């Protein structure tokens, strides 16, 4: 009595199909466009700013909220916290030009432009005025 082994039968079937493919000219033809369509990402991400927040058009408060608040809103990394008059007092002596220079170049742990690389000088100045005036200063918004 012979025993039927399903594994051997499956292997013989695969070998038979493979032999037929080789005999007919080698590898089966691949539809590259179909392959690319199958491996496309499920979703695509596009970054876009909120309306009215394009570089050059942000208010001081907008820039503060999007870039400065992480440190100046919390005091992280020893940044002077907005509203802390004592922390801002010595900085006020620099005036807007001095503060703008520090913000533009970066200072201590603060990166250049406070990490808002696309910020214009006017936006940076407006953000500084916003923070200083919330901290006991009295600077005028740049024109």
Short mmCIF file of N, CA and C in Angstrom, two decimals:
data_model
loop_
_atom_site.label_atom_id
_atom_site.label_comp_id
_atom_site.label_asym_id
_atom_site.label_seq_id
_atom_site.Cartn_x
_atom_site.Cartn_y
_atom_site.Cartn_z
N UNK A 1 0.85 -1.17 0.00
CA UNK A 1 0.00 0.00 0.00
C UNK A 1 0.89 1.23 0.00
N UNK A 2 0.66 2.13 -0.90
CA UNK A 2 1.50 3.34 -0.94
C UNK A 2 0.83 4.46 -0.15
N UNK A 3 1.69 5.27 0.39
CA UNK A 3 1.19 6.42 1.18
C UNK A 3 1.28 7.68 0.35
N UNK A 4 0.23 8.45 0.36
CA UNK A 4 0.20 9.72 -0.35
C UNK A 4 0.66 10.81 0.60
N UNK A 5 1.72 11.52 0.24
CA UNK A 5 2.25 12.59 1.08
C UNK A 5 1.88 13.92 0.44
N UNK A 6 0.98 14.72 1.09
CA UNK A 6 0.54 15.99 0.48
C UNK A 6 1.68 16.99 0.31
N UNK A 7 2.68 16.93 1.16
CA UNK A 7 3.80 17.88 1.03
C UNK A 7 4.61 17.60 -0.22
N UNK A 8 4.83 16.34 -0.49
CA UNK A 8 5.58 15.98 -1.69
C UNK A 8 4.77 16.35 -2.92
N UNK A 9 3.47 16.17 -2.88
CA UNK A 9 2.62 16.51 -4.01
C UNK A 9 2.66 18.01 -4.28
N UNK A 10 2.63 18.82 -3.22
CA UNK A 10 2.68 20.26 -3.38
C UNK A 10 4.02 20.69 -3.96
N UNK A 11 5.11 20.08 -3.49
CA UNK A 11 6.43 20.40 -3.99
C UNK A 11 6.55 20.05 -5.47
N UNK A 12 6.05 18.88 -5.85
CA UNK A 12 6.08 18.48 -7.26
C UNK A 12 5.27 19.43 -8.12
N UNK A 13 4.16 19.92 -7.61
CA UNK A 13 3.32 20.86 -8.34
C UNK A 13 4.07 22.18 -8.57
N UNK A 14 4.75 22.68 -7.51
CA UNK A 14 5.51 23.93 -7.63
C UNK A 14 6.65 23.75 -8.62
N UNK A 15 7.35 22.64 -8.53
CA UNK A 15 8.45 22.38 -9.46
C UNK A 15 7.95 22.31 -10.89
N UNK A 16 6.80 21.70 -11.09
CA UNK A 16 6.22 21.57 -12.42
C UNK A 16 5.89 22.94 -13.00
N UNK A 17 5.28 23.81 -12.20
CA UNK A 17 4.92 25.16 -12.66
C UNK A 17 6.19 25.97 -12.93
N UNK A 18 7.19 25.85 -12.03
CA UNK A 18 8.44 26.58 -12.21
C UNK A 18 9.14 26.13 -13.48
N UNK A 19 9.15 24.84 -13.74
CA UNK A 19 9.80 24.31 -14.95
C UNK A 19 9.09 24.83 -16.19
N UNK A 20 7.78 24.91 -16.15
CA UNK A 20 7.02 25.40 -17.29
C UNK A 20 7.32 26.88 -17.54
N UNK A 21 7.44 27.67 -16.46
CA UNK A 21 7.74 29.10 -16.61
C UNK A 21 9.11 29.30 -17.22
N UNK A 22 10.08 28.50 -16.78
CA UNK A 22 11.44 28.61 -17.31
C UNK A 22 11.45 28.19 -18.78
N UNK A 23 10.72 27.15 -19.10
CA UNK A 23 10.68 26.67 -20.48
C UNK A 23 10.04 27.69 -21.40
N UNK A 24 9.17 28.54 -20.88
CA UNK A 24 8.47 29.52 -21.71
C UNK A 24 9.21 30.84 -21.79
N UNK A 25 10.43 30.91 -21.29
CA UNK A 25 11.19 32.15 -21.48
C UNK A 25 11.64 32.79 -20.19
N UNK A 26 11.68 32.10 -19.13
CA UNK A 26 12.24 32.65 -17.90
C UNK A 26 11.20 33.26 -16.99
N UNK A 27 11.56 34.40 -16.46
CA UNK A 27 10.73 35.05 -15.45
C UNK A 27 9.44 35.60 -16.06
N UNK A 28 8.36 35.55 -15.27
CA UNK A 28 7.13 36.16 -15.78
C UNK A 28 7.30 37.68 -15.90
N UNK A 29 6.62 38.28 -16.85
CA UNK A 29 6.72 39.72 -17.08
C UNK A 29 6.05 40.47 -15.92
N UNK A 30 6.71 41.52 -15.45
CA UNK A 30 6.21 42.29 -14.32
C UNK A 30 5.66 43.62 -14.84
N UNK A 31 4.45 43.94 -14.43
CA UNK A 31 3.86 45.24 -14.77
C UNK A 31 4.31 46.24 -13.71
N UNK A 32 5.37 47.00 -14.03
CA UNK A 32 5.97 47.91 -13.05
C UNK A 32 4.99 48.98 -12.56
N UNK A 33 4.15 49.47 -13.45
CA UNK A 33 3.16 50.47 -13.03
C UNK A 33 2.19 49.89 -12.01
N UNK A 34 1.79 48.64 -12.19
CA UNK A 34 0.88 48.00 -11.24
C UNK A 34 1.57 47.82 -9.89
N UNK A 35 2.85 47.45 -9.93
CA UNK A 35 3.60 47.28 -8.69
C UNK A 35 3.68 48.62 -7.95
N UNK A 36 4.04 49.68 -8.68
CA UNK A 36 4.15 51.00 -8.05
C UNK A 36 2.81 51.46 -7.48
N UNK A 37 1.72 51.15 -8.17
CA UNK A 37 0.40 51.53 -7.66
C UNK A 37 0.08 50.78 -6.37
N UNK A 38 0.49 49.51 -6.28
CA UNK A 38 0.22 48.73 -5.07
C UNK A 38 1.03 49.19 -3.87
N UNK A 39 2.21 49.72 -4.10
CA UNK A 39 3.06 50.11 -2.96
C UNK A 39 3.00 51.61 -2.66
N UNK A 40 2.06 52.31 -3.29
CA UNK A 40 1.87 53.73 -2.99
C UNK A 40 1.53 53.88 -1.51
N UNK A 41 1.95 55.00 -0.90
CA UNK A 41 1.55 55.24 0.49
C UNK A 41 0.03 55.35 0.58
N UNK A 42 -0.48 54.97 1.73
CA UNK A 42 -1.92 55.04 1.95
C UNK A 42 -2.37 56.50 2.00
N UNK A 43 -1.53 57.36 2.57
CA UNK A 43 -1.86 58.78 2.69
C UNK A 43 -0.62 59.60 2.43
N UNK A 44 -0.84 60.84 2.10
CA UNK A 44 0.26 61.77 1.91
C UNK A 44 0.01 62.97 2.81
N UNK A 45 1.09 63.52 3.35
CA UNK A 45 0.99 64.66 4.25
C UNK A 45 1.52 65.89 3.54
N UNK A 46 0.77 66.96 3.61
CA UNK A 46 1.22 68.24 3.10
C UNK A 46 1.16 69.23 4.24
N UNK A 47 2.27 69.91 4.47
CA UNK A 47 2.31 70.89 5.53
C UNK A 47 1.95 72.25 4.96
N UNK A 48 1.03 72.89 5.61
CA UNK A 48 0.63 74.23 5.20
C UNK A 48 0.25 75.00 6.45
N UNK A 49 0.63 76.25 6.47
CA UNK A 49 0.30 77.08 7.63
C UNK A 49 -1.17 77.42 7.64
N UNK A 50 -1.64 77.79 8.81
CA UNK A 50 -3.03 78.22 8.92
C UNK A 50 -3.20 79.52 8.17
N UNK A 51 -4.42 79.81 7.78
CA UNK A 51 -4.70 81.05 7.05
C UNK A 51 -4.21 82.24 7.85
N UNK A 52 -3.52 83.14 7.15
CA UNK A 52 -3.03 84.35 7.81
C UNK A 52 -1.76 84.14 8.60
N UNK A 53 -1.17 82.95 8.54
CA UNK A 53 0.02 82.72 9.33
C UNK A 53 1.26 82.53 8.47
N UNK A 54 1.20 82.93 7.23
CA UNK A 54 2.36 82.80 6.37
C UNK A 54 3.48 83.70 6.87
N UNK A 55 4.70 83.26 6.59
CA UNK A 55 5.85 84.06 7.02
C UNK A 55 5.70 85.47 6.50
N UNK A 56 5.97 86.42 7.34
CA UNK A 56 5.86 87.83 6.96
C UNK A 56 4.53 88.43 7.35
N UNK A 57 3.55 87.62 7.66
CA UNK A 57 2.23 88.13 7.99
C UNK A 57 1.75 87.80 9.38
N UNK A 58 2.62 87.22 10.22
CA UNK A 58 2.19 86.83 11.56
C UNK A 58 2.32 88.00 12.52
N UNK A 59 1.37 88.08 13.42
CA UNK A 59 1.45 89.10 14.47
C UNK A 59 2.45 88.63 15.52
N UNK A 60 2.82 89.54 16.41
CA UNK A 60 3.71 89.17 17.50
C UNK A 60 3.12 88.06 18.35
N UNK A 61 1.83 88.15 18.62
CA UNK A 61 1.18 87.12 19.42
C UNK A 61 1.16 85.79 18.69
N UNK A 62 0.90 85.82 17.36
CA UNK A 62 0.89 84.59 16.56
C UNK A 62 2.25 83.89 16.62
N UNK A 63 3.32 84.67 16.41
CA UNK A 63 4.66 84.08 16.43
C UNK A 63 5.00 83.59 17.82
N UNK A 64 4.62 84.36 18.84
CA UNK A 64 4.85 83.92 20.21
C UNK A 64 4.19 82.56 20.45
N UNK A 65 2.92 82.44 20.06
CA UNK A 65 2.18 81.19 20.30
C UNK A 65 2.79 80.01 19.54
N UNK A 66 3.26 80.25 18.31
CA UNK A 66 3.75 79.14 17.50
C UNK A 66 5.21 78.78 17.76
N UNK A 67 6.03 79.73 18.18
CA UNK A 67 7.46 79.44 18.31
C UNK A 67 8.03 79.74 19.70
N UNK A 68 7.62 80.83 20.31
CA UNK A 68 8.27 81.30 21.54
C UNK A 68 7.67 80.71 22.81
N UNK A 69 6.41 80.37 22.75
CA UNK A 69 5.67 79.96 23.94
C UNK A 69 6.23 78.70 24.61
N UNK A 70 6.79 77.80 23.82
CA UNK A 70 7.31 76.56 24.39
C UNK A 70 8.31 76.83 25.51
N UNK A 71 9.14 77.83 25.34
CA UNK A 71 10.13 78.16 26.38
C UNK A 71 9.74 79.40 27.18
N UNK A 72 9.34 80.47 26.49
CA UNK A 72 9.03 81.72 27.19
C UNK A 72 7.67 81.68 27.88
N UNK A 73 6.85 80.72 27.54
CA UNK A 73 5.57 80.55 28.24
C UNK A 73 5.70 79.68 29.48
N UNK A 74 6.77 78.88 29.52
CA UNK A 74 6.93 77.93 30.62
C UNK A 74 8.18 78.17 31.46
N UNK A 75 9.12 78.94 30.91
CA UNK A 75 10.39 79.15 31.59
C UNK A 75 11.38 78.03 31.32
N UNK A 76 11.07 77.16 30.36
CA UNK A 76 11.96 76.04 30.04
C UNK A 76 13.33 76.54 29.59
N UNK A 77 14.35 75.77 29.90
CA UNK A 77 15.73 76.06 29.51
C UNK A 77 16.20 77.43 30.00
N UNK A 78 15.65 77.87 31.12
CA UNK A 78 15.99 79.15 31.76
C UNK A 78 15.59 80.36 30.92
N UNK A 79 14.63 80.20 30.04
CA UNK A 79 14.13 81.34 29.27
C UNK A 79 13.33 82.23 30.20
N UNK A 80 13.44 83.56 30.04
CA UNK A 80 12.62 84.43 30.87
C UNK A 80 11.14 84.21 30.53
N UNK A 81 10.37 83.88 31.52
CA UNK A 81 8.95 83.57 31.33
C UNK A 81 8.16 84.86 31.14
N UNK A 82 7.28 84.84 30.15
CA UNK A 82 6.43 86.01 29.91
C UNK A 82 5.61 86.28 31.16
N UNK A 83 5.61 87.53 31.58
CA UNK A 83 4.90 87.94 32.78
C UNK A 83 5.80 88.07 34.00
N UNK A 84 7.01 87.54 33.93
CA UNK A 84 7.97 87.61 35.04
C UNK A 84 8.78 88.90 34.90
N UNK A 85 8.29 89.95 35.54
CA UNK A 85 8.92 91.28 35.41
C UNK A 85 10.38 91.27 35.85
N UNK A 86 10.68 90.52 36.91
CA UNK A 86 12.05 90.46 37.40
C UNK A 86 13.01 89.84 36.39
N UNK A 87 12.56 88.80 35.71
CA UNK A 87 13.40 88.13 34.71
C UNK A 87 13.62 89.00 33.48
N UNK A 88 12.62 89.81 33.13
CA UNK A 88 12.71 90.63 31.92
C UNK A 88 13.39 91.97 32.17
N UNK A 89 13.40 92.45 33.41
CA UNK A 89 13.95 93.79 33.70
C UNK A 89 15.34 94.00 33.13
N UNK A 90 16.31 93.12 33.37
CA UNK A 90 17.64 93.38 32.81
C UNK A 90 17.67 93.30 31.28
N UNK A 91 16.78 92.55 30.71
CA UNK A 91 16.74 92.44 29.26
C UNK A 91 16.16 93.69 28.62
N UNK A 92 15.25 94.35 29.34
CA UNK A 92 14.64 95.58 28.82
C UNK A 92 15.67 96.66 28.58
N UNK A 93 16.77 96.62 29.33
CA UNK A 93 17.82 97.62 29.17
C UNK A 93 18.48 97.55 27.79
N UNK A 94 18.39 96.40 27.14
CA UNK A 94 18.96 96.25 25.79
C UNK A 94 18.14 97.01 24.74
N UNK A 95 16.88 97.29 25.05
CA UNK A 95 16.01 97.92 24.07
C UNK A 95 15.61 96.93 22.99
N UNK A 96 14.72 97.36 22.13
CA UNK A 96 14.22 96.48 21.09
C UNK A 96 15.33 96.04 20.14
N UNK A 97 16.23 96.95 19.77
CA UNK A 97 17.30 96.57 18.84
C UNK A 97 18.20 95.49 19.43
N UNK A 98 18.57 95.63 20.69
CA UNK A 98 19.42 94.64 21.34
C UNK A 98 18.72 93.31 21.49
N UNK A 99 17.45 93.35 21.88
CA UNK A 99 16.68 92.10 22.01
C UNK A 99 16.49 91.42 20.65
N UNK A 100 16.27 92.23 19.62
CA UNK A 100 16.10 91.68 18.28
C UNK A 100 17.40 91.02 17.81
N UNK A 101 18.53 91.63 18.12
CA UNK A 101 19.82 91.04 17.75
C UNK A 101 20.00 89.69 18.46
N UNK A 102 19.69 89.65 19.75
CA UNK A 102 19.81 88.38 20.50
C UNK A 102 18.88 87.32 19.93
N UNK A 103 17.66 87.71 19.61
CA UNK A 103 16.69 86.75 19.07
C UNK A 103 17.12 86.27 17.68
N UNK A 104 17.62 87.18 16.86
CA UNK A 104 18.03 86.82 15.50
C UNK A 104 19.20 85.84 15.51
N UNK A 105 20.19 86.10 16.36
CA UNK A 105 21.39 85.27 16.40
C UNK A 105 21.26 84.05 17.29
N UNK A 106 20.30 84.09 18.21
CA UNK A 106 20.17 83.03 19.21
C UNK A 106 20.99 83.41 20.43
N UNK A 107 20.59 82.92 21.59
CA UNK A 107 21.28 83.26 22.83
C UNK A 107 21.11 82.11 23.81
N UNK A 108 22.21 81.65 24.37
CA UNK A 108 22.19 80.52 25.30
C UNK A 108 21.51 79.32 24.63
N UNK A 109 20.45 78.80 25.20
CA UNK A 109 19.78 77.63 24.63
C UNK A 109 18.83 77.99 23.49
N UNK A 110 18.55 79.29 23.31
CA UNK A 110 17.61 79.70 22.26
C UNK A 110 18.30 79.66 20.90
N UNK A 111 17.72 78.93 19.95
CA UNK A 111 18.30 78.89 18.61
C UNK A 111 18.05 80.21 17.88
N UNK A 112 18.77 80.46 16.79
CA UNK A 112 18.51 81.67 16.00
C UNK A 112 17.03 81.79 15.64
N UNK A 113 16.55 82.98 15.74
CA UNK A 113 15.15 83.31 15.47
C UNK A 113 14.20 82.49 16.33
N UNK A 114 14.67 82.07 17.48
CA UNK A 114 13.83 81.32 18.40
C UNK A 114 13.32 80.02 17.83
N UNK A 115 13.97 79.53 16.78
CA UNK A 115 13.53 78.30 16.13
C UNK A 115 12.56 78.53 14.99
N UNK A 116 12.13 79.77 14.80
CA UNK A 116 11.21 80.10 13.70
C UNK A 116 12.05 80.62 12.53
N UNK A 117 12.73 79.71 11.84
CA UNK A 117 13.69 80.09 10.81
C UNK A 117 13.09 80.96 9.72
N UNK A 118 11.79 80.85 9.49
CA UNK A 118 11.16 81.63 8.42
C UNK A 118 10.64 82.98 8.90
N UNK A 119 10.86 83.32 10.17
CA UNK A 119 10.35 84.58 10.71
C UNK A 119 11.12 85.77 10.13
N UNK A 120 10.40 86.81 9.82
CA UNK A 120 11.03 88.04 9.34
C UNK A 120 11.47 88.87 10.55
N UNK A 121 12.31 89.86 10.30
CA UNK A 121 12.74 90.75 11.39
C UNK A 121 11.54 91.45 12.01
N UNK A 122 10.59 91.85 11.19
CA UNK A 122 9.40 92.54 11.71
C UNK A 122 8.59 91.61 12.61
N UNK A 123 8.43 90.35 12.20
CA UNK A 123 7.70 89.38 13.02
C UNK A 123 8.42 89.14 14.34
N UNK A 124 9.74 88.97 14.28
CA UNK A 124 10.51 88.77 15.51
C UNK A 124 10.37 89.96 16.44
N UNK A 125 10.50 91.17 15.87
CA UNK A 125 10.37 92.38 16.68
C UNK A 125 8.98 92.45 17.30
N UNK A 126 7.96 92.09 16.55
CA UNK A 126 6.60 92.12 17.07
C UNK A 126 6.42 91.12 18.21
N UNK A 127 7.02 89.93 18.07
CA UNK A 127 6.94 88.92 19.12
C UNK A 127 7.66 89.41 20.38
N UNK A 128 8.80 90.07 20.19
CA UNK A 128 9.55 90.61 21.33
C UNK A 128 8.73 91.68 22.04
N UNK A 129 8.13 92.57 21.27
CA UNK A 129 7.28 93.62 21.85
C UNK A 129 6.14 92.98 22.62
N UNK A 130 5.54 91.96 22.05
CA UNK A 130 4.44 91.26 22.73
C UNK A 130 4.90 90.70 24.07
N UNK A 131 6.03 89.98 24.07
CA UNK A 131 6.52 89.37 25.31
C UNK A 131 6.94 90.42 26.34
N UNK A 132 7.67 91.42 25.90
CA UNK A 132 8.17 92.46 26.80
C UNK A 132 7.01 93.22 27.43
N UNK A 133 6.04 93.60 26.62
CA UNK A 133 4.92 94.37 27.14
C UNK A 133 4.03 93.55 28.07
N UNK A 134 4.02 92.23 27.92
CA UNK A 134 3.30 91.36 28.85
C UNK A 134 4.10 91.15 30.14
N UNK A 135 5.35 91.65 30.12
CA UNK A 135 6.27 91.43 31.25
C UNK A 135 6.73 92.73 31.88
N UNK A 136 5.93 93.77 31.76
CA UNK A 136 6.24 95.03 32.44
C UNK A 136 6.92 96.07 31.57
N UNK A 137 7.21 95.77 30.33
CA UNK A 137 7.86 96.73 29.44
C UNK A 137 6.84 97.60 28.73
N UNK A 138 7.36 98.52 27.96
CA UNK A 138 6.49 99.43 27.24
C UNK A 138 7.15 99.76 25.89
N UNK A 139 7.31 98.74 25.05
CA UNK A 139 7.92 98.96 23.73
C UNK A 139 6.83 99.22 22.70
N UNK A 140 7.22 99.92 21.66
CA UNK A 140 6.29 100.23 20.58
C UNK A 140 6.48 99.23 19.44
N UNK A 141 5.38 98.85 18.83
CA UNK A 141 5.38 97.93 17.70
C UNK A 141 6.16 98.57 16.55
N UNK A 142 7.07 97.81 15.89
CA UNK A 142 7.83 98.38 14.75
C UNK A 142 6.90 98.67 13.58
N UNK A 143 7.26 99.66 12.82
CA UNK A 143 6.44 100.04 11.65
C UNK A 143 6.94 99.42 10.41
#
